[in-house]
XYZ file of N, CA, C and O in Angstrom:
532
model
N 89.275 -11.290 61.782
C 87.973 -11.129 61.166
C 87.268 -12.489 61.209
O 87.822 -13.491 60.795
N 86.022 -12.497 61.699
C 85.319 -13.775 61.775
C 84.754 -14.173 60.411
O 84.735 -13.382 59.471
N 84.285 -15.380 60.329
C 83.815 -15.943 59.061
C 82.643 -15.156 58.469
O 82.598 -14.909 57.269
N 81.695 -14.735 59.302
C 80.544 -13.973 58.813
C 80.992 -12.641 58.228
O 80.507 -12.211 57.183
N 81.943 -11.989 58.881
C 82.456 -10.722 58.360
C 83.144 -10.917 57.018
O 83.024 -10.080 56.111
N 83.851 -12.021 56.870
C 84.518 -12.316 55.600
C 83.478 -12.521 54.491
O 83.640 -12.008 53.381
N 82.413 -13.285 54.815
C 81.352 -13.491 53.825
C 80.681 -12.170 53.467
O 80.400 -11.891 52.296
N 80.410 -11.351 54.465
C 79.769 -10.055 54.212
C 80.645 -9.171 53.330
O 80.153 -8.494 52.428
N 81.942 -9.178 53.575
C 82.860 -8.401 52.756
C 82.855 -8.907 51.318
O 82.797 -8.122 50.363
N 82.893 -10.216 51.152
C 82.874 -10.805 49.810
C 81.559 -10.517 49.099
O 81.535 -10.179 47.911
N 80.457 -10.636 49.810
C 79.138 -10.372 49.211
C 79.036 -8.917 48.785
O 78.549 -8.608 47.695
N 79.508 -8.012 49.617
C 79.484 -6.592 49.274
C 80.313 -6.332 48.016
O 79.894 -5.596 47.118
N 81.482 -6.940 47.937
C 82.340 -6.763 46.759
C 81.652 -7.311 45.507
O 81.668 -6.675 44.445
N 81.028 -8.472 45.614
C 80.324 -9.052 44.466
C 79.149 -8.177 44.037
O 78.878 -8.020 42.841
N 78.440 -7.598 45.008
C 77.333 -6.703 44.666
C 77.838 -5.475 43.911
O 77.195 -5.017 42.959
N 78.985 -4.942 44.323
C 79.548 -3.790 43.629
C 79.985 -4.158 42.211
O 79.778 -3.390 41.271
N 80.562 -5.333 42.064
C 80.968 -5.796 40.733
C 79.735 -5.983 39.853
O 79.723 -5.582 38.686
N 78.686 -6.572 40.415
C 77.453 -6.786 39.673
C 76.853 -5.466 39.207
O 76.422 -5.338 38.062
N 76.823 -4.487 40.091
C 76.280 -3.173 39.739
C 77.101 -2.533 38.623
O 76.547 -2.002 37.666
N 78.406 -2.609 38.722
C 79.278 -2.026 37.695
C 79.083 -2.741 36.358
O 79.022 -2.098 35.300
N 78.977 -4.063 36.398
C 78.762 -4.831 35.168
C 77.426 -4.467 34.532
O 77.325 -4.320 33.305
N 76.387 -4.300 35.349
C 75.077 -3.925 34.824
C 75.131 -2.546 34.167
O 74.599 -2.338 33.084
N 75.774 -1.593 34.831
C 75.880 -0.251 34.271
C 76.643 -0.271 32.950
O 76.268 0.421 31.997
N 77.693 -1.069 32.868
C 78.456 -1.190 31.634
C 77.603 -1.824 30.531
O 77.590 -1.353 29.388
N 76.863 -2.877 30.865
C 75.995 -3.528 29.878
C 74.922 -2.571 29.379
O 74.617 -2.527 28.184
N 74.334 -1.781 30.279
C 73.305 -0.819 29.889
C 73.891 0.250 28.970
O 73.293 0.603 27.959
N 75.080 0.742 29.299
C 75.744 1.744 28.470
C 76.026 1.177 27.077
O 75.748 1.827 26.063
N 76.549 -0.033 27.029
C 76.859 -0.653 25.738
C 75.583 -0.873 24.923
O 75.566 -0.666 23.718
N 74.503 -1.300 25.588
C 73.227 -1.499 24.905
C 72.715 -0.191 24.335
O 72.300 -0.112 23.175
N 72.753 0.871 25.146
C 72.301 2.181 24.680
C 73.122 2.663 23.491
O 72.575 3.175 22.512
N 74.438 2.494 23.564
C 75.303 2.919 22.465
C 75.045 2.094 21.204
O 75.074 2.627 20.093
N 74.785 0.809 21.379
C 74.534 -0.054 20.217
C 73.231 0.331 19.520
O 73.139 0.302 18.294
N 72.211 0.717 20.302
C 70.911 1.067 19.719
C 70.897 2.487 19.165
O 70.046 2.828 18.354
N 71.828 3.322 19.603
C 71.853 4.705 19.148
C 71.980 4.747 17.638
O 72.880 4.179 17.044
N 71.069 5.389 17.005
C 71.112 5.530 15.560
C 70.577 4.328 14.798
O 70.572 4.330 13.578
N 70.092 3.302 15.498
C 69.526 2.130 14.823
C 68.030 2.344 14.701
O 67.335 2.543 15.681
N 67.540 2.344 13.481
C 66.100 2.415 13.266
C 65.624 0.986 13.075
O 65.814 0.379 12.032
N 65.058 0.436 14.125
C 64.657 -0.971 14.112
C 63.208 -1.098 13.679
O 62.355 -0.332 14.104
N 62.936 -2.054 12.842
C 61.569 -2.343 12.447
C 61.467 -3.816 12.104
O 62.470 -4.512 11.944
N 60.253 -4.289 12.004
C 60.015 -5.718 11.832
C 60.731 -6.279 10.601
O 61.205 -7.406 10.619
N 60.839 -5.523 9.526
C 61.447 -6.030 8.305
C 62.944 -5.826 8.213
O 63.563 -6.161 7.214
N 63.546 -5.294 9.257
C 64.979 -4.991 9.233
C 65.797 -6.282 9.168
O 65.536 -7.221 9.895
N 66.772 -6.300 8.287
C 67.633 -7.479 8.204
C 68.864 -7.263 9.071
O 69.158 -6.149 9.481
N 69.565 -8.321 9.347
C 70.797 -8.217 10.123
C 70.573 -8.420 11.606
O 69.465 -8.620 12.080
N 71.658 -8.349 12.333
C 71.652 -8.575 13.770
C 71.278 -7.303 14.495
O 71.772 -6.232 14.173
N 70.406 -7.430 15.484
C 70.015 -6.289 16.304
C 70.850 -6.298 17.581
O 71.234 -7.357 18.061
N 71.106 -5.123 18.156
C 71.851 -5.086 19.416
C 71.069 -5.773 20.532
O 69.845 -5.764 20.546
N 71.779 -6.373 21.460
C 71.159 -6.982 22.635
C 70.699 -5.882 23.578
O 71.262 -4.801 23.611
N 69.685 -6.176 24.365
C 69.213 -5.250 25.385
C 69.755 -5.745 26.715
O 69.662 -6.935 27.034
N 70.329 -4.848 27.504
C 70.892 -5.230 28.799
C 69.792 -5.697 29.727
O 68.698 -5.142 29.748
N 70.069 -6.730 30.510
C 69.111 -7.233 31.492
C 68.967 -6.232 32.619
O 69.876 -5.450 32.888
N 67.822 -6.263 33.257
C 67.615 -5.403 34.421
C 68.532 -5.854 35.546
O 68.786 -7.041 35.708
N 69.022 -4.919 36.339
C 69.868 -5.264 37.480
C 69.053 -6.092 38.455
O 67.921 -5.759 38.762
N 69.612 -7.183 38.910
C 68.900 -8.055 39.839
C 67.971 -9.029 39.135
O 67.161 -9.685 39.763
N 68.054 -9.100 37.806
C 67.198 -10.023 37.064
C 67.540 -11.455 37.464
O 68.678 -11.770 37.788
N 66.540 -12.293 37.427
C 66.752 -13.689 37.794
C 67.716 -14.334 36.805
O 67.661 -14.062 35.610
N 68.601 -15.180 37.290
C 69.534 -15.851 36.378
C 68.787 -16.822 35.477
O 67.702 -17.280 35.808
N 69.383 -17.101 34.333
C 68.782 -18.067 33.413
C 68.790 -19.438 34.060
O 69.750 -19.803 34.740
N 67.733 -20.233 33.828
C 67.720 -21.574 34.412
C 68.797 -22.453 33.783
O 69.261 -22.186 32.677
N 69.172 -23.483 34.511
C 70.167 -24.432 34.009
C 69.635 -25.065 32.731
O 68.430 -25.164 32.532
N 70.534 -25.514 31.828
C 70.093 -26.075 30.554
C 69.040 -27.171 30.685
O 68.115 -27.248 29.890
N 69.154 -28.035 31.717
C 68.168 -29.109 31.850
C 66.806 -28.576 32.320
O 65.791 -29.198 32.121
N 66.784 -27.384 32.931
C 65.524 -26.794 33.376
C 64.895 -25.938 32.286
O 63.703 -25.698 32.317
N 65.673 -25.489 31.327
C 65.157 -24.598 30.290
C 64.068 -25.265 29.458
O 63.112 -24.614 29.074
N 64.207 -26.527 29.168
C 63.233 -27.202 28.326
C 61.881 -27.337 29.005
O 60.851 -27.303 28.351
N 61.852 -27.453 30.329
C 60.590 -27.652 31.025
C 59.987 -26.349 31.546
O 58.806 -26.300 31.830
N 60.794 -25.312 31.665
C 60.285 -24.060 32.215
C 59.461 -23.333 31.157
O 59.929 -23.073 30.060
N 58.206 -23.024 31.498
C 57.339 -22.269 30.609
C 57.108 -20.917 31.264
O 56.564 -20.833 32.351
N 57.560 -19.878 30.588
C 57.416 -18.537 31.125
C 56.344 -17.820 30.319
O 56.461 -17.697 29.100
N 55.317 -17.389 31.004
C 54.253 -16.659 30.333
C 54.414 -15.178 30.618
O 54.810 -14.780 31.711
N 54.106 -14.381 29.614
C 54.162 -12.936 29.807
C 53.024 -12.519 30.719
O 51.919 -13.063 30.641
N 53.277 -11.545 31.591
C 52.210 -11.069 32.463
C 51.111 -10.405 31.631
O 51.365 -9.937 30.518
N 49.882 -10.347 32.150
C 48.804 -9.703 31.402
C 49.166 -8.254 31.087
O 49.720 -7.544 31.919
N 48.880 -7.833 29.885
C 49.172 -6.462 29.477
C 50.614 -6.234 29.061
O 50.992 -5.125 28.723
N 51.435 -7.284 29.071
C 52.842 -7.150 28.687
C 52.949 -6.874 27.195
O 52.283 -7.499 26.379
N 53.776 -5.904 26.850
C 54.042 -5.583 25.446
C 55.554 -5.617 25.260
O 56.279 -4.905 25.945
N 56.054 -6.457 24.357
C 57.507 -6.504 24.142
C 57.999 -5.206 23.514
O 57.329 -4.604 22.676
N 59.184 -4.783 23.930
C 59.758 -3.533 23.425
C 59.948 -3.590 21.910
O 59.841 -2.572 21.232
N 60.180 -4.782 21.368
C 60.371 -4.918 19.924
C 59.110 -4.504 19.168
O 59.176 -3.909 18.095
N 57.933 -4.836 19.734
C 56.656 -4.460 19.099
C 56.500 -2.936 19.109
O 56.103 -2.332 18.113
N 56.824 -2.324 20.241
C 56.740 -0.865 20.342
C 57.729 -0.227 19.371
O 57.394 0.711 18.640
N 58.946 -0.752 19.324
C 59.983 -0.207 18.441
C 59.538 -0.284 16.979
O 59.758 0.655 16.203
N 58.896 -1.376 16.586
C 58.437 -1.530 15.200
C 57.381 -0.483 14.852
O 57.427 0.132 13.775
N 56.434 -0.257 15.757
C 55.384 0.742 15.509
C 55.995 2.139 15.444
O 55.669 2.938 14.561
N 56.914 2.445 16.379
C 57.539 3.765 16.384
C 58.375 3.996 15.127
O 58.401 5.109 14.589
N 59.042 2.963 14.642
C 59.837 3.097 13.413
C 58.928 3.398 12.231
O 59.245 4.245 11.380
N 57.785 2.739 12.171
C 56.826 2.983 11.091
C 56.313 4.432 11.152
O 56.235 5.117 10.129
N 56.008 4.890 12.362
C 55.529 6.267 12.529
C 56.625 7.273 12.182
O 56.348 8.329 11.607
N 57.862 6.944 12.519
C 58.981 7.819 12.205
C 59.128 7.962 10.694
O 59.328 9.075 10.183
N 58.998 6.868 9.987
C 59.080 6.911 8.518
C 57.922 7.719 7.932
O 58.024 8.265 6.847
N 56.804 7.783 8.679
C 55.642 8.552 8.217
C 55.778 10.038 8.561
O 54.845 10.814 8.365
N 56.927 10.438 9.149
C 57.169 11.840 9.424
C 56.747 12.309 10.807
O 56.604 13.500 11.045
N 56.539 11.388 11.731
C 56.078 11.750 13.073
C 57.189 11.675 14.118
O 56.924 11.458 15.299
N 58.427 11.864 13.696
C 59.572 11.720 14.604
C 59.479 12.663 15.800
O 59.732 12.258 16.938
N 59.124 13.909 15.579
C 59.043 14.874 16.684
C 57.955 14.467 17.684
O 58.152 14.569 18.901
N 56.813 13.993 17.181
C 55.734 13.556 18.072
C 56.142 12.322 18.861
O 55.797 12.183 20.032
N 56.897 11.431 18.241
C 57.374 10.225 18.923
C 58.323 10.616 20.053
O 58.214 10.114 21.170
N 59.239 11.535 19.767
C 60.187 11.983 20.781
C 59.438 12.606 21.959
O 59.729 12.302 23.120
N 58.442 13.447 21.675
C 57.650 14.072 22.741
C 56.884 13.007 23.535
O 56.765 13.104 24.768
N 56.388 12.013 22.844
C 55.644 10.945 23.509
C 56.550 10.154 24.454
O 56.188 9.890 25.606
N 57.741 9.804 23.995
C 58.693 9.082 24.843
C 59.070 9.932 26.048
O 59.124 9.439 27.178
N 59.287 11.223 25.821
C 59.630 12.121 26.925
C 58.491 12.243 27.930
O 58.727 12.442 29.119
N 57.234 12.105 27.464
C 56.095 12.182 28.387
C 56.083 11.005 29.366
O 55.419 11.061 30.393
N 56.844 9.952 29.053
C 56.979 8.809 29.956
C 58.257 8.924 30.790
O 58.701 7.953 31.398
N 58.859 10.110 30.808
C 60.031 10.360 31.640
C 61.320 9.769 31.097
O 62.233 9.479 31.859
N 61.395 9.579 29.800
C 62.579 8.963 29.201
C 63.052 9.806 28.021
O 62.277 10.559 27.443
N 64.317 9.640 27.674
C 64.834 10.348 26.504
C 64.945 9.414 25.297
O 65.141 9.876 24.180
N 64.839 8.105 25.520
C 64.848 7.130 24.428
C 63.988 5.941 24.834
O 63.716 5.722 26.007
N 63.578 5.171 23.864
C 62.661 4.060 24.106
C 63.213 3.078 25.129
O 62.477 2.600 25.994
N 64.496 2.790 25.081
C 65.076 1.805 25.997
C 64.995 2.247 27.453
O 65.150 1.430 28.351
N 64.738 3.523 27.695
C 64.635 4.030 29.061
C 63.198 4.017 29.594
O 62.988 4.279 30.767
N 62.216 3.743 28.746
C 60.821 3.696 29.183
C 60.632 2.449 30.044
O 61.074 1.356 29.683
N 59.977 2.608 31.186
C 59.743 1.488 32.093
C 58.922 0.408 31.383
O 58.002 0.721 30.622
N 59.265 -0.846 31.648
C 58.596 -1.966 30.979
C 57.081 -1.925 31.182
O 56.313 -2.210 30.267
N 56.642 -1.526 32.379
C 55.203 -1.501 32.650
C 54.495 -0.355 31.921
O 53.267 -0.336 31.864
N 55.252 0.581 31.338
C 54.656 1.688 30.588
C 54.613 1.433 29.084
O 54.051 2.227 28.332
N 55.204 0.339 28.621
C 55.285 0.097 27.183
C 53.919 -0.059 26.528
O 53.701 0.410 25.411
N 52.977 -0.701 27.213
C 51.629 -0.861 26.656
C 50.954 0.485 26.448
O 50.342 0.743 25.399
N 51.052 1.363 27.446
C 50.454 2.697 27.338
C 51.144 3.507 26.240
O 50.482 4.240 25.492
N 52.465 3.373 26.147
C 53.206 4.071 25.094
C 52.760 3.587 23.720
O 52.520 4.398 22.812
N 52.610 2.284 23.558
C 52.177 1.729 22.280
C 50.786 2.230 21.915
O 50.530 2.631 20.779
N 49.889 2.242 22.886
C 48.524 2.722 22.636
C 48.538 4.198 22.220
O 47.858 4.594 21.277
N 49.325 5.009 22.926
C 49.429 6.428 22.588
C 50.050 6.613 21.200
O 49.628 7.484 20.432
N 51.044 5.790 20.875
C 51.684 5.883 19.556
C 50.696 5.534 18.452
O 50.649 6.188 17.411
N 49.898 4.514 18.684
C 48.880 4.149 17.682
C 47.851 5.270 17.536
O 47.288 5.452 16.470
N 47.628 6.016 18.611
C 46.756 7.189 18.539
C 47.346 8.258 17.636
O 46.621 8.945 16.921
N 48.665 8.418 17.655
C 49.333 9.364 16.753
C 49.064 8.968 15.309
O 48.796 9.810 14.471
N 49.125 7.683 15.048
C 48.943 7.168 13.698
C 47.545 7.475 13.185
O 47.363 7.911 12.065
N 46.523 7.285 14.065
C 45.154 7.514 13.608
C 44.836 8.996 13.510
O 43.958 9.401 12.766
N 45.566 9.834 14.263
C 45.347 11.285 14.195
C 45.960 11.883 12.936
O 45.581 12.952 12.514
N 46.949 11.218 12.398
C 47.637 11.724 11.218
C 48.689 12.739 11.613
O 48.797 13.111 12.764
N 49.489 13.233 10.667
C 50.547 14.194 10.966
C 49.980 15.478 11.537
O 48.918 15.917 11.147
N 50.749 16.065 12.466
C 50.311 17.315 13.091
C 51.227 18.435 12.690
O 52.345 18.271 12.417
């Protein structure tokens, strides 16, 4: 086996390990969030959210201090959406929230695509102004 073939075999194996690790992290994240009603005033430790597969690695410690990462325009953090949804759930709109999340092709908030979070938040705030149905 030549050197390039050996590298290709190793790279393929590492990619498979990476994929398996990502799937395990996502499963653990989903299980940790299951049954957690998160809101801004919640005390205690919150479960970590699994990184997207293929996410850029964290910069080295000496680069972290100088790296400034700005959120893209229209970016809404999932924590903000989760806080609004928790408030609406406490107001008795749990069924509407579930239907709203499903309208984005997901069965739970953590499955909603990051680029859809702003639209989901806007729609959720619309539920709030409409009142209970």
